[in-house]
Structure formats: C-alpha cells, structure tokens
C-alpha cells in the first residue's frame, strides 16, 4: 500500500514536471495555429510570378544588384525582399533531445528510488516487528504457550513467547526484561549468523538448522557455534495485557550464564 502511494505520487510529480518542461513547445504550436491567412507574411514579388522559377529569380536579383555589369548607372530596381526567417520561440532540437533524455533518466531514477523507499520503509503495523506489540491478556498468552507445547510463536513480530517463573530465577537475571510478567519474549534470530531458529518438537529446544546451534526453551545457549543465548525483547504488562517492545533488542545471556536450563525432552532435530 505504501509502495503504491509513493509510486502514484511520483507519477503525478513527473507528469507535472513534464507539463512544465514542454510548456514552451506547446505555446509555440498554439501561436502558429492562431495565425489567420490574413496575417501571414506576403510572398516576395519575384517568387509570386508563376512563370518564374527560383533560378530565374536569382538571376534577376543578380542583374539588378548594385555590382551588376551593364546597369547603365540608373536607379536599380528594388531587389526582392528576402523572406525573414522566423525566430524559433521554443527550445531548439538539440535542447529538446537533451531535455527529453534528462527527463526520461529522471523518471527512471525517481521510480527506482520510490520503489526502493517503499521496500525499505519499516512496516510498523500494530503487530509488526519494530512495534510495541499488544499480545492480549496474559492468561491468553499463557494458554497459547501451553497449547504450543512450551512456546507460542508470533511470526510477524519475529518472536517466541515462553513461560517465565520468577521462582526459578532467584538472582533476578531476567527481571528487567519481564517486568513482573509470567512470560518472556525471545527473538527468533540466531545469534551466530542470523538464521531463523525453529522450535524442535521432540527436544523442546530451539535448534538452528544452519550450523547446529541449540538453545533450551528459554533461549539459553546449550550447544554449537553460537556465542551466547538468544536475544530477547522487553515485556510489560498494561491493564493485564502483555506488550512486547520489538524495537528494543536485549542481548542474550552468555554461554554459561543460563539459569533456567533443562535437558532436552527427546532427540534433537539438527543432530
Ligand atoms: S546461524 Fe544458527 S548456528 Fe549458525
């Protein structure tokens, strides 16, 4: 939708620019069309003779000119008036071609720029990554986590929700990202090289298919080349509703800094 709006605005802008650019040509054509037959310039007398061709006219002009031999010194007949060349009122052909080329290039670059902007513009809809996402009542989120076997996936926010029990975190390591809520939000992006990390049903861990990193249910490091646990998003409770601020990424715990870990429930998916 944003892309469509930007492209429409660009098209309107280009059409306006083109209309302004070609205005002198349009005015010149209109001025030509406005001349009536009575206003047209009279044809020079020599050229008006139907029996006289261009060659004959030129010879007559040469014979009657001031330097002509055998003129006898008398008053020379008036030379036929040269037709005046009409001064062009619009841009000449070279300028027209140059302007057309510049206009075309401007149009192409403008359309490309608008399309790129539309593609890169952040889509901060209510539930999109980058926004403060309202996931609804906390009890509903907890139900969804239980139904999902230990996690609830929210793809448009690129996050997983897992249950958080403060009693299992006596040092309060995750207090500042849960803010009193019973849930925790985990970023789906692998901290090794950025692949999306899927949930493994059999182990109930998050296991990266790219290079084999594994994280437990709370996104803490368990195995593989990842330098730490998965990153998180801060959660807040407002009127009982869970909000996840996906504009703020909190670095995950170190490889040995996990406190909620539990062994795999079954075979690993990427093993
Ligand atoms: S990107 Fe996940 S292990 Fe490399």
mmCIF file of C-alpha atoms and ligand atoms in Angstrom:
data_model
loop_
_atom_site.group_PDB
_atom_site.id
_atom_site.type_symbol
_atom_site.label_atom_id
_atom_site.label_comp_id
_atom_site.label_asym_id
_atom_site.label_seq_id
_atom_site.Cartn_x
_atom_site.Cartn_y
_atom_site.Cartn_z
ATOM 1 C CA UNK A 1 0.000 0.000 0.000
ATOM 2 C CA UNK A 2 2.803 2.389 0.948
ATOM 3 C CA UNK A 3 4.634 1.461 -2.252
ATOM 4 C CA UNK A 4 1.524 2.155 -4.329
ATOM 5 C CA UNK A 5 1.063 5.580 -2.735
ATOM 6 C CA UNK A 6 4.691 6.527 -3.291
ATOM 7 C CA UNK A 7 4.596 5.383 -6.941
ATOM 8 C CA UNK A 8 1.365 7.324 -7.575
ATOM 9 C CA UNK A 9 2.832 10.475 -6.022
ATOM 10 C CA UNK A 10 5.991 10.043 -8.115
ATOM 11 C CA UNK A 11 3.966 9.595 -11.326
ATOM 12 C CA UNK A 12 1.932 12.748 -10.615
ATOM 13 C CA UNK A 13 5.123 14.673 -9.865
ATOM 14 C CA UNK A 14 6.762 13.501 -13.103
ATOM 15 C CA UNK A 15 3.705 14.392 -15.191
ATOM 16 C CA UNK A 16 3.655 17.881 -13.650
ATOM 17 C CA UNK A 17 7.369 18.279 -14.343
ATOM 18 C CA UNK A 18 6.885 17.113 -17.949
ATOM 19 C CA UNK A 19 3.999 19.561 -18.480
ATOM 20 C CA UNK A 20 6.148 22.408 -17.171
ATOM 21 C CA UNK A 21 9.133 21.329 -19.250
ATOM 22 C CA UNK A 22 7.246 21.143 -22.564
ATOM 23 C CA UNK A 23 5.279 24.348 -21.995
ATOM 24 C CA UNK A 24 7.358 26.470 -24.489
ATOM 25 C CA UNK A 25 6.742 23.928 -27.278
ATOM 26 C CA UNK A 26 3.041 23.847 -26.634
ATOM 27 C CA UNK A 27 2.927 27.665 -26.594
ATOM 28 C CA UNK A 28 4.839 27.883 -29.901
ATOM 29 C CA UNK A 29 2.489 25.423 -31.615
ATOM 30 C CA UNK A 30 -0.515 27.266 -30.245
ATOM 31 C CA UNK A 31 0.857 30.611 -31.532
ATOM 32 C CA UNK A 32 1.361 29.129 -35.049
ATOM 33 C CA UNK A 33 -2.154 27.781 -35.119
ATOM 34 C CA UNK A 34 -3.509 31.137 -34.010
ATOM 35 C CA UNK A 35 -2.212 32.970 -37.192
ATOM 36 C CA UNK A 36 -5.008 33.536 -39.694
ATOM 37 C CA UNK A 37 -4.358 33.576 -43.507
ATOM 38 C CA UNK A 38 -4.738 37.377 -43.500
ATOM 39 C CA UNK A 39 -1.884 37.677 -41.021
ATOM 40 C CA UNK A 40 0.569 35.556 -42.985
ATOM 41 C CA UNK A 41 3.668 37.272 -44.395
ATOM 42 C CA UNK A 42 3.295 38.394 -48.090
ATOM 43 C CA UNK A 43 5.176 36.376 -50.672
ATOM 44 C CA UNK A 44 8.109 38.304 -52.230
ATOM 45 C CA UNK A 45 7.187 39.691 -55.666
ATOM 46 C CA UNK A 46 9.754 37.616 -57.600
ATOM 47 C CA UNK A 47 8.552 34.443 -56.062
ATOM 48 C CA UNK A 48 4.949 35.381 -56.746
ATOM 49 C CA UNK A 49 5.453 35.091 -60.549
ATOM 50 C CA UNK A 50 4.135 31.689 -61.595
ATOM 51 C CA UNK A 51 6.430 31.619 -64.645
ATOM 52 C CA UNK A 52 9.490 32.417 -62.675
ATOM 53 C CA UNK A 53 11.470 29.623 -61.056
ATOM 54 C CA UNK A 54 13.970 30.026 -58.276
ATOM 55 C CA UNK A 55 16.897 30.172 -60.741
ATOM 56 C CA UNK A 56 15.238 32.922 -62.749
ATOM 57 C CA UNK A 57 14.527 34.873 -59.619
ATOM 58 C CA UNK A 58 18.147 34.654 -58.539
ATOM 59 C CA UNK A 59 19.377 35.764 -61.976
ATOM 60 C CA UNK A 60 17.038 38.745 -61.907
ATOM 61 C CA UNK A 61 18.254 39.680 -58.491
ATOM 62 C CA UNK A 62 21.904 39.463 -59.622
ATOM 63 C CA UNK A 63 21.233 41.556 -62.715
ATOM 64 C CA UNK A 64 19.546 44.301 -60.758
ATOM 65 C CA UNK A 65 22.037 44.420 -57.891
ATOM 66 C CA UNK A 66 24.469 47.329 -57.298
ATOM 67 C CA UNK A 67 27.526 45.447 -58.600
ATOM 68 C CA UNK A 68 25.868 44.186 -61.805
ATOM 69 C CA UNK A 69 27.671 44.949 -65.104
ATOM 70 C CA UNK A 70 25.813 46.947 -67.734
ATOM 71 C CA UNK A 71 23.418 48.523 -65.377
ATOM 72 C CA UNK A 72 23.957 51.933 -67.004
ATOM 73 C CA UNK A 73 24.157 53.706 -63.647
ATOM 74 C CA UNK A 74 20.435 54.361 -63.490
ATOM 75 C CA UNK A 75 18.369 53.694 -60.455
ATOM 76 C CA UNK A 76 18.334 49.951 -59.926
ATOM 77 C CA UNK A 77 15.025 48.249 -59.446
ATOM 78 C CA UNK A 78 14.410 47.239 -55.882
ATOM 79 C CA UNK A 79 15.746 43.804 -55.075
ATOM 80 C CA UNK A 80 13.110 41.328 -53.942
ATOM 81 C CA UNK A 81 12.832 41.278 -50.195
ATOM 82 C CA UNK A 82 14.408 38.352 -48.521
ATOM 83 C CA UNK A 83 11.854 36.384 -46.569
ATOM 84 C CA UNK A 84 12.536 36.852 -42.904
ATOM 85 C CA UNK A 85 13.381 33.723 -41.026
ATOM 86 C CA UNK A 86 11.027 33.257 -38.161
ATOM 87 C CA UNK A 87 12.791 33.174 -34.846
ATOM 88 C CA UNK A 88 12.043 29.928 -33.050
ATOM 89 C CA UNK A 89 10.147 30.556 -29.834
ATOM 90 C CA UNK A 90 10.609 27.110 -28.262
ATOM 91 C CA UNK A 91 13.765 25.152 -27.436
ATOM 92 C CA UNK A 92 15.833 24.067 -30.430
ATOM 93 C CA UNK A 93 16.061 20.418 -31.449
ATOM 94 C CA UNK A 94 19.282 19.717 -29.555
ATOM 95 C CA UNK A 95 17.913 21.240 -26.368
ATOM 96 C CA UNK A 96 14.683 19.327 -26.846
ATOM 97 C CA UNK A 97 16.528 15.988 -27.171
ATOM 98 C CA UNK A 98 18.749 16.767 -24.187
ATOM 99 C CA UNK A 99 15.787 17.738 -22.049
ATOM 100 C CA UNK A 100 13.859 14.645 -23.107
ATOM 101 C CA UNK A 101 16.801 12.442 -22.201
ATOM 102 C CA UNK A 102 17.214 14.141 -18.833
ATOM 103 C CA UNK A 103 13.504 13.837 -18.183
ATOM 104 C CA UNK A 104 13.496 10.111 -19.029
ATOM 105 C CA UNK A 105 16.509 9.466 -16.819
ATOM 106 C CA UNK A 106 14.916 11.467 -14.012
ATOM 107 C CA UNK A 107 11.728 9.441 -14.361
ATOM 108 C CA UNK A 108 13.546 6.108 -14.267
ATOM 109 C CA UNK A 109 15.681 7.125 -11.283
ATOM 110 C CA UNK A 110 12.676 8.591 -9.483
ATOM 111 C CA UNK A 111 10.621 5.425 -9.953
ATOM 112 C CA UNK A 112 13.559 3.281 -8.816
ATOM 113 C CA UNK A 113 14.104 5.454 -5.742
ATOM 114 C CA UNK A 114 10.406 5.402 -4.848
ATOM 115 C CA UNK A 115 10.232 1.615 -5.212
ATOM 116 C CA UNK A 116 13.361 1.201 -3.052
ATOM 117 C CA UNK A 117 11.936 3.504 -0.388
ATOM 118 C CA UNK A 118 8.661 1.610 -0.377
ATOM 119 C CA UNK A 119 10.543 -1.654 0.017
ATOM 120 C CA UNK A 120 12.795 -0.444 2.819
ATOM 121 C CA UNK A 121 10.235 1.624 4.708
ATOM 122 C CA UNK A 122 9.596 -0.040 8.074
ATOM 123 C CA UNK A 123 6.115 -1.506 8.318
ATOM 124 C CA UNK A 124 5.173 -0.614 11.849
ATOM 125 C CA UNK A 125 1.679 -2.019 11.878
ATOM 126 C CA UNK A 126 0.118 -2.935 15.216
ATOM 127 C CA UNK A 127 1.622 -6.437 15.213
ATOM 128 C CA UNK A 128 4.732 -5.964 13.111
ATOM 129 C CA UNK A 129 8.364 -6.324 14.046
ATOM 130 C CA UNK A 130 9.677 -2.962 15.278
ATOM 131 C CA UNK A 131 6.456 -2.023 17.079
ATOM 132 C CA UNK A 132 5.340 -2.343 20.682
ATOM 133 C CA UNK A 133 3.081 -5.361 20.119
ATOM 134 C CA UNK A 134 -0.045 -5.980 22.160
ATOM 135 C CA UNK A 135 -0.455 -9.746 22.579
ATOM 136 C CA UNK A 136 -3.622 -9.510 24.654
ATOM 137 C CA UNK A 137 -4.386 -10.737 28.182
ATOM 138 C CA UNK A 138 -1.567 -12.525 29.985
ATOM 139 C CA UNK A 139 -3.700 -15.615 30.715
ATOM 140 C CA UNK A 140 -4.433 -15.972 26.977
ATOM 141 C CA UNK A 141 -0.734 -15.829 26.176
ATOM 142 C CA UNK A 142 -0.004 -18.471 28.842
ATOM 143 C CA UNK A 143 -2.739 -20.701 27.371
ATOM 144 C CA UNK A 144 -1.234 -20.336 23.890
ATOM 145 C CA UNK A 145 2.202 -21.297 25.276
ATOM 146 C CA UNK A 146 0.762 -24.422 26.896
ATOM 147 C CA UNK A 147 -1.084 -25.363 23.693
ATOM 148 C CA UNK A 148 2.148 -24.933 21.735
ATOM 149 C CA UNK A 149 3.958 -27.462 23.920
ATOM 150 C CA UNK A 150 6.107 -24.860 25.681
ATOM 151 C CA UNK A 151 6.251 -21.914 23.330
ATOM 152 C CA UNK A 152 3.914 -19.633 21.411
ATOM 153 C CA UNK A 153 5.158 -18.297 18.092
ATOM 154 C CA UNK A 154 4.264 -14.825 16.841
ATOM 155 C CA UNK A 155 5.782 -14.711 13.311
ATOM 156 C CA UNK A 156 5.052 -11.089 12.333
ATOM 157 C CA UNK A 157 6.887 -9.925 15.464
ATOM 158 C CA UNK A 158 9.702 -12.486 14.862
ATOM 159 C CA UNK A 159 9.381 -13.715 18.426
ATOM 160 C CA UNK A 160 8.563 -16.644 20.640
ATOM 161 C CA UNK A 161 6.747 -16.332 23.963
ATOM 162 C CA UNK A 162 7.703 -18.745 26.748
ATOM 163 C CA UNK A 163 6.571 -19.028 30.337
ATOM 164 C CA UNK A 164 8.755 -17.385 32.963
ATOM 165 C CA UNK A 165 8.663 -18.372 36.608
ATOM 166 C CA UNK A 166 10.498 -15.857 38.783
ATOM 167 C CA UNK A 167 10.913 -18.509 41.498
ATOM 168 C CA UNK A 168 13.394 -20.304 39.187
ATOM 169 C CA UNK A 169 15.418 -17.116 38.771
ATOM 170 C CA UNK A 170 16.496 -16.235 42.332
ATOM 171 C CA UNK A 171 19.117 -13.747 41.178
ATOM 172 C CA UNK A 172 16.565 -11.933 39.057
ATOM 173 C CA UNK A 173 18.588 -12.287 35.861
ATOM 174 C CA UNK A 174 15.517 -11.798 33.667
ATOM 175 C CA UNK A 175 13.619 -9.408 35.917
ATOM 176 C CA UNK A 176 14.318 -6.315 33.862
ATOM 177 C CA UNK A 177 13.001 -7.869 30.642
ATOM 178 C CA UNK A 178 9.902 -9.498 32.160
ATOM 179 C CA UNK A 179 8.864 -6.613 34.446
ATOM 180 C CA UNK A 180 6.633 -8.692 36.656
ATOM 181 C CA UNK A 181 5.029 -10.721 33.832
ATOM 182 C CA UNK A 182 4.908 -14.528 33.811
ATOM 183 C CA UNK A 183 6.091 -14.648 30.216
ATOM 184 C CA UNK A 184 9.300 -13.915 28.373
ATOM 185 C CA UNK A 185 9.795 -12.823 24.732
ATOM 186 C CA UNK A 186 12.644 -14.379 22.715
ATOM 187 C CA UNK A 187 13.949 -13.078 19.378
ATOM 188 C CA UNK A 188 13.868 -15.789 16.692
ATOM 189 C CA UNK A 189 17.111 -14.765 15.026
ATOM 190 C CA UNK A 190 20.123 -16.992 15.693
ATOM 191 C CA UNK A 191 22.964 -15.059 17.355
ATOM 192 C CA UNK A 192 25.517 -16.990 15.301
ATOM 193 C CA UNK A 193 24.851 -15.819 11.739
ATOM 194 C CA UNK A 194 21.239 -14.714 11.800
ATOM 195 C CA UNK A 195 19.180 -17.699 10.589
ATOM 196 C CA UNK A 196 15.654 -18.048 11.945
ATOM 197 C CA UNK A 197 15.737 -20.650 14.710
ATOM 198 C CA UNK A 198 12.753 -23.049 14.674
ATOM 199 C CA UNK A 199 11.240 -24.949 17.580
ATOM 200 C CA UNK A 200 12.080 -28.651 17.811
ATOM 201 C CA UNK A 201 9.048 -30.620 18.963
ATOM 202 C CA UNK A 202 10.989 -33.669 20.113
ATOM 203 C CA UNK A 203 13.680 -31.942 22.212
ATOM 204 C CA UNK A 204 11.538 -28.900 23.088
ATOM 205 C CA UNK A 205 14.511 -26.721 22.411
ATOM 206 C CA UNK A 206 15.178 -24.132 19.744
ATOM 207 C CA UNK A 207 17.580 -25.669 17.213
ATOM 208 C CA UNK A 208 19.207 -23.763 14.376
ATOM 209 C CA UNK A 209 19.318 -25.691 11.072
ATOM 210 C CA UNK A 210 22.145 -23.580 9.621
ATOM 211 C CA UNK A 211 25.169 -24.593 11.733
ATOM 212 C CA UNK A 212 23.672 -26.666 14.537
ATOM 213 C CA UNK A 213 23.403 -24.252 17.452
ATOM 214 C CA UNK A 214 20.893 -25.282 20.114
ATOM 215 C CA UNK A 215 19.139 -23.253 22.773
ATOM 216 C CA UNK A 216 16.884 -24.501 25.542
ATOM 217 C CA UNK A 217 13.244 -23.469 25.963
ATOM 218 C CA UNK A 218 14.262 -20.091 27.424
ATOM 219 C CA UNK A 219 16.696 -19.421 24.625
ATOM 220 C CA UNK A 220 19.775 -20.120 26.745
ATOM 221 C CA UNK A 221 22.855 -21.498 24.992
ATOM 222 C CA UNK A 222 23.245 -25.285 25.035
ATOM 223 C CA UNK A 223 25.371 -26.318 22.069
ATOM 224 C CA UNK A 224 27.045 -25.231 18.815
ATOM 225 C CA UNK A 225 28.914 -22.228 17.380
ATOM 226 C CA UNK A 226 26.542 -19.553 18.746
ATOM 227 C CA UNK A 227 28.483 -17.135 21.009
ATOM 228 C CA UNK A 228 25.620 -16.756 23.568
ATOM 229 C CA UNK A 229 21.957 -17.405 24.210
ATOM 230 C CA UNK A 230 19.187 -15.970 22.011
ATOM 231 C CA UNK A 231 18.420 -12.260 22.334
ATOM 232 C CA UNK A 232 15.178 -11.061 23.947
ATOM 233 C CA UNK A 233 12.623 -8.269 23.881
ATOM 234 C CA UNK A 234 11.371 -6.430 26.977
ATOM 235 C CA UNK A 235 7.865 -7.342 28.111
ATOM 236 C CA UNK A 236 5.496 -5.076 30.054
ATOM 237 C CA UNK A 237 2.041 -5.605 31.488
ATOM 238 C CA UNK A 238 -0.549 -2.879 30.948
ATOM 239 C CA UNK A 239 -4.049 -3.467 32.331
ATOM 240 C CA UNK A 240 -3.317 -7.191 32.292
ATOM 241 C CA UNK A 241 -2.279 -7.149 28.632
ATOM 242 C CA UNK A 242 1.144 -8.331 27.508
ATOM 243 C CA UNK A 243 3.128 -5.835 25.425
ATOM 244 C CA UNK A 244 6.375 -6.795 23.687
ATOM 245 C CA UNK A 245 8.650 -3.961 22.574
ATOM 246 C CA UNK A 246 10.299 -5.372 19.449
ATOM 247 C CA UNK A 247 12.117 -2.091 18.815
ATOM 248 C CA UNK A 248 14.479 -2.925 21.689
ATOM 249 C CA UNK A 249 16.704 -5.999 21.465
ATOM 250 C CA UNK A 250 18.284 -7.156 24.709
ATOM 251 C CA UNK A 251 21.456 -9.229 24.344
ATOM 252 C CA UNK A 252 21.024 -12.856 25.427
ATOM 253 C CA UNK A 253 22.920 -14.456 28.355
ATOM 254 C CA UNK A 254 26.488 -15.697 27.885
ATOM 255 C CA UNK A 255 27.177 -19.333 27.017
ATOM 256 C CA UNK A 256 27.486 -20.198 30.696
ATOM 257 C CA UNK A 257 25.082 -17.594 32.017
ATOM 258 C CA UNK A 258 21.827 -19.543 31.625
ATOM 259 C CA UNK A 259 19.835 -20.132 34.803
ATOM 260 C CA UNK A 260 16.616 -21.781 33.605
ATOM 261 C CA UNK A 261 18.057 -24.630 31.575
ATOM 262 C CA UNK A 262 16.537 -28.068 31.353
ATOM 263 C CA UNK A 263 17.691 -31.133 29.435
ATOM 264 C CA UNK A 264 16.295 -31.950 26.000
ATOM 265 C CA UNK A 265 12.972 -33.769 26.228
ATOM 266 C CA UNK A 266 13.901 -36.088 23.325
ATOM 267 C CA UNK A 267 16.029 -36.429 20.178
ATOM 268 C CA UNK A 268 17.438 -33.252 18.701
ATOM 269 C CA UNK A 269 16.156 -32.062 15.323
ATOM 270 C CA UNK A 270 19.505 -30.862 13.952
ATOM 271 C CA UNK A 271 21.674 -33.612 15.403
HETATM 272 S S1 LIG B 1 23.171 -19.252 12.074
HETATM 273 FE FE1 LIG B 1 22.438 -20.508 13.639
HETATM 274 S S2 LIG B 1 24.083 -21.797 14.065
HETATM 275 FE FE2 LIG B 1 24.821 -20.526 12.518
#
